mmCIF file of C-alpha atoms in Angstrom:
data_model
loop_
_atom_site.group_PDB
_atom_site.id
_atom_site.type_symbol
_atom_site.label_atom_id
_atom_site.label_comp_id
_atom_site.label_asym_id
_atom_site.label_seq_id
_atom_site.Cartn_x
_atom_site.Cartn_y
_atom_site.Cartn_z
ATOM 1 C CA UNK A 1 -10.577 -0.606 -7.509
ATOM 2 C CA UNK A 2 -8.391 -0.804 -4.411
ATOM 3 C CA UNK A 3 -4.820 0.513 -4.175
ATOM 4 C CA UNK A 4 -2.638 -0.484 -1.217
ATOM 5 C CA UNK A 5 0.652 1.289 -0.607
ATOM 6 C CA UNK A 6 3.301 0.004 1.786
ATOM 7 C CA UNK A 7 6.196 2.006 3.230
ATOM 8 C CA UNK A 8 9.191 -0.034 4.370
ATOM 9 C CA UNK A 9 12.603 0.843 5.793
ATOM 10 C CA UNK A 10 15.260 -1.749 6.652
ATOM 11 C CA UNK A 11 12.870 -4.309 8.149
ATOM 12 C CA UNK A 12 12.848 -7.244 5.738
ATOM 13 C CA UNK A 13 11.060 -9.618 8.118
ATOM 14 C CA UNK A 14 8.317 -7.112 8.915
ATOM 15 C CA UNK A 15 7.939 -6.203 5.255
ATOM 16 C CA UNK A 16 7.647 -9.822 4.075
ATOM 17 C CA UNK A 17 4.855 -10.572 6.554
ATOM 18 C CA UNK A 18 3.048 -7.354 5.684
ATOM 19 C CA UNK A 19 3.453 -7.773 1.921
ATOM 20 C CA UNK A 20 2.368 -11.432 1.968
ATOM 21 C CA UNK A 21 -0.724 -10.559 4.022
ATOM 22 C CA UNK A 22 -1.692 -7.798 1.557
ATOM 23 C CA UNK A 23 -1.049 -10.132 -1.410
ATOM 24 C CA UNK A 24 -3.440 -12.686 0.074
ATOM 25 C CA UNK A 25 -6.105 -10.081 0.837
ATOM 26 C CA UNK A 26 -9.320 -10.112 -1.169
ATOM 27 C CA UNK A 27 -10.162 -7.203 -3.432
ATOM 28 C CA UNK A 28 -6.718 -5.595 -3.745
ATOM 29 C CA UNK A 29 -6.139 -4.466 -7.329
ATOM 30 C CA UNK A 30 -2.834 -2.587 -7.051
ATOM 31 C CA UNK A 31 0.075 -2.796 -4.624
ATOM 32 C CA UNK A 32 2.854 -0.219 -4.490
ATOM 33 C CA UNK A 33 5.892 -0.313 -2.230
ATOM 34 C CA UNK A 34 8.184 2.546 -1.299
ATOM 35 C CA UNK A 35 11.473 1.317 0.113
ATOM 36 C CA UNK A 36 12.946 4.120 2.217
ATOM 37 C CA UNK A 37 15.886 2.093 3.483
ATOM 38 C CA UNK A 38 19.120 0.455 2.392
ATOM 39 C CA UNK A 39 17.922 -3.154 2.550
ATOM 40 C CA UNK A 40 16.383 -4.439 -0.690
ATOM 41 C CA UNK A 41 13.005 -6.184 -0.628
ATOM 42 C CA UNK A 42 11.345 -8.388 -3.215
ATOM 43 C CA UNK A 43 7.964 -7.681 -4.782
ATOM 44 C CA UNK A 44 6.097 -9.361 -7.613
ATOM 45 C CA UNK A 45 6.768 -7.969 -11.076
ATOM 46 C CA UNK A 46 3.130 -6.815 -11.356
ATOM 47 C CA UNK A 47 3.492 -4.547 -8.329
ATOM 48 C CA UNK A 48 4.963 -1.046 -8.243
ATOM 49 C CA UNK A 49 8.334 -0.772 -6.513
ATOM 50 C CA UNK A 50 10.010 2.538 -5.717
ATOM 51 C CA UNK A 51 13.402 2.742 -4.013
ATOM 52 C CA UNK A 52 14.214 6.119 -2.486
ATOM 53 C CA UNK A 53 17.784 7.202 -3.273
ATOM 54 C CA UNK A 54 18.122 8.619 0.235
ATOM 55 C CA UNK A 55 16.034 8.173 3.359
ATOM 56 C CA UNK A 56 13.108 10.622 3.026
ATOM 57 C CA UNK A 57 11.075 9.524 6.028
ATOM 58 C CA UNK A 58 7.625 8.030 6.381
ATOM 59 C CA UNK A 59 5.634 11.172 5.491
ATOM 60 C CA UNK A 60 7.353 11.843 2.175
ATOM 61 C CA UNK A 61 7.287 8.145 1.311
ATOM 62 C CA UNK A 62 3.524 8.061 1.921
ATOM 63 C CA UNK A 63 3.141 11.110 -0.334
ATOM 64 C CA UNK A 64 5.005 9.171 -3.036
ATOM 65 C CA UNK A 65 2.440 6.383 -2.701
ATOM 66 C CA UNK A 66 -0.444 8.839 -3.033
ATOM 67 C CA UNK A 67 1.171 10.212 -6.197
ATOM 68 C CA UNK A 68 1.402 6.667 -7.590
ATOM 69 C CA UNK A 69 -2.299 6.099 -6.913
ATOM 70 C CA UNK A 70 -3.187 9.375 -8.654
ATOM 71 C CA UNK A 71 -0.898 8.473 -11.555
ATOM 72 C CA UNK A 72 -2.827 5.225 -12.059
ATOM 73 C CA UNK A 73 -6.096 7.150 -11.901
ATOM 74 C CA UNK A 74 -4.845 9.545 -14.595
ATOM 75 C CA UNK A 75 -3.998 6.491 -16.714
ATOM 76 C CA UNK A 76 -7.672 5.545 -16.603
ATOM 77 C CA UNK A 77 -7.614 3.048 -13.729
ATOM 78 C CA UNK A 78 -10.748 3.317 -11.608
ATOM 79 C CA UNK A 79 -9.006 3.745 -8.227
ATOM 80 C CA UNK A 80 -11.744 4.351 -5.671
ATOM 81 C CA UNK A 81 -10.048 3.391 -2.420
ATOM 82 C CA UNK A 82 -6.478 4.062 -1.304
ATOM 83 C CA UNK A 83 -4.937 2.424 1.737
ATOM 84 C CA UNK A 84 -1.448 3.466 2.878
ATOM 85 C CA UNK A 85 0.206 1.290 5.523
ATOM 86 C CA UNK A 86 3.612 0.752 7.070
ATOM 87 C CA UNK A 87 5.518 -2.518 7.071
ATOM 88 C CA UNK A 88 4.609 -3.423 10.661
ATOM 89 C CA UNK A 89 0.962 -4.051 9.734
ATOM 90 C CA UNK A 90 -0.285 -7.586 9.047
ATOM 91 C CA UNK A 91 -3.746 -8.337 7.668
ATOM 92 C CA UNK A 92 -5.171 -11.165 9.757
ATOM 93 C CA UNK A 93 -8.472 -11.199 7.877
ATOM 94 C CA UNK A 94 -8.077 -11.474 4.088
ATOM 95 C CA UNK A 95 -11.348 -9.590 3.677
ATOM 96 C CA UNK A 96 -10.282 -6.568 5.773
ATOM 97 C CA UNK A 97 -10.192 -4.065 2.903
ATOM 98 C CA UNK A 98 -13.660 -5.061 1.663
ATOM 99 C CA UNK A 99 -15.027 -4.883 5.207
ATOM 100 C CA UNK A 100 -13.534 -1.430 5.704
ATOM 101 C CA UNK A 101 -15.093 -0.234 2.430
ATOM 102 C CA UNK A 102 -18.420 -1.789 3.407
ATOM 103 C CA UNK A 103 -18.361 0.009 6.783
ATOM 104 C CA UNK A 104 -17.500 3.271 5.062
ATOM 105 C CA UNK A 105 -20.400 2.855 2.629
ATOM 106 C CA UNK A 106 -22.852 2.079 5.427
ATOM 107 C CA UNK A 107 -21.762 4.869 7.771
ATOM 108 C CA UNK A 108 -20.567 7.480 5.307
ATOM 109 C CA UNK A 109 -17.553 8.047 7.552
ATOM 110 C CA UNK A 110 -14.291 8.500 5.681
ATOM 111 C CA UNK A 111 -10.875 8.262 7.269
ATOM 112 C CA UNK A 112 -8.112 10.319 5.737
#
């Protein structure tokens, strides 16, 4: 299963494009969003949404996303791939996550 985490901070337009591109990507099982800013963003009710009480920065927000992925794994979800991105990323190819996993399986190279 594939988990995609998105960090956003006060960039609604960027976030919407990023989120919509992840939602339309093939093979994504779980989406989690950490909002590190003041501006609210909308996510589907099936997705995980975390609003930081104060601005913690990108690094701590990414750590929150990793914790969410591990929490799902502890709940018995078969999370095998975790992708953490920021809100200025847009998936142009809906198959990008599957292609990345395929390349990793062929080469054995893992990116952390």
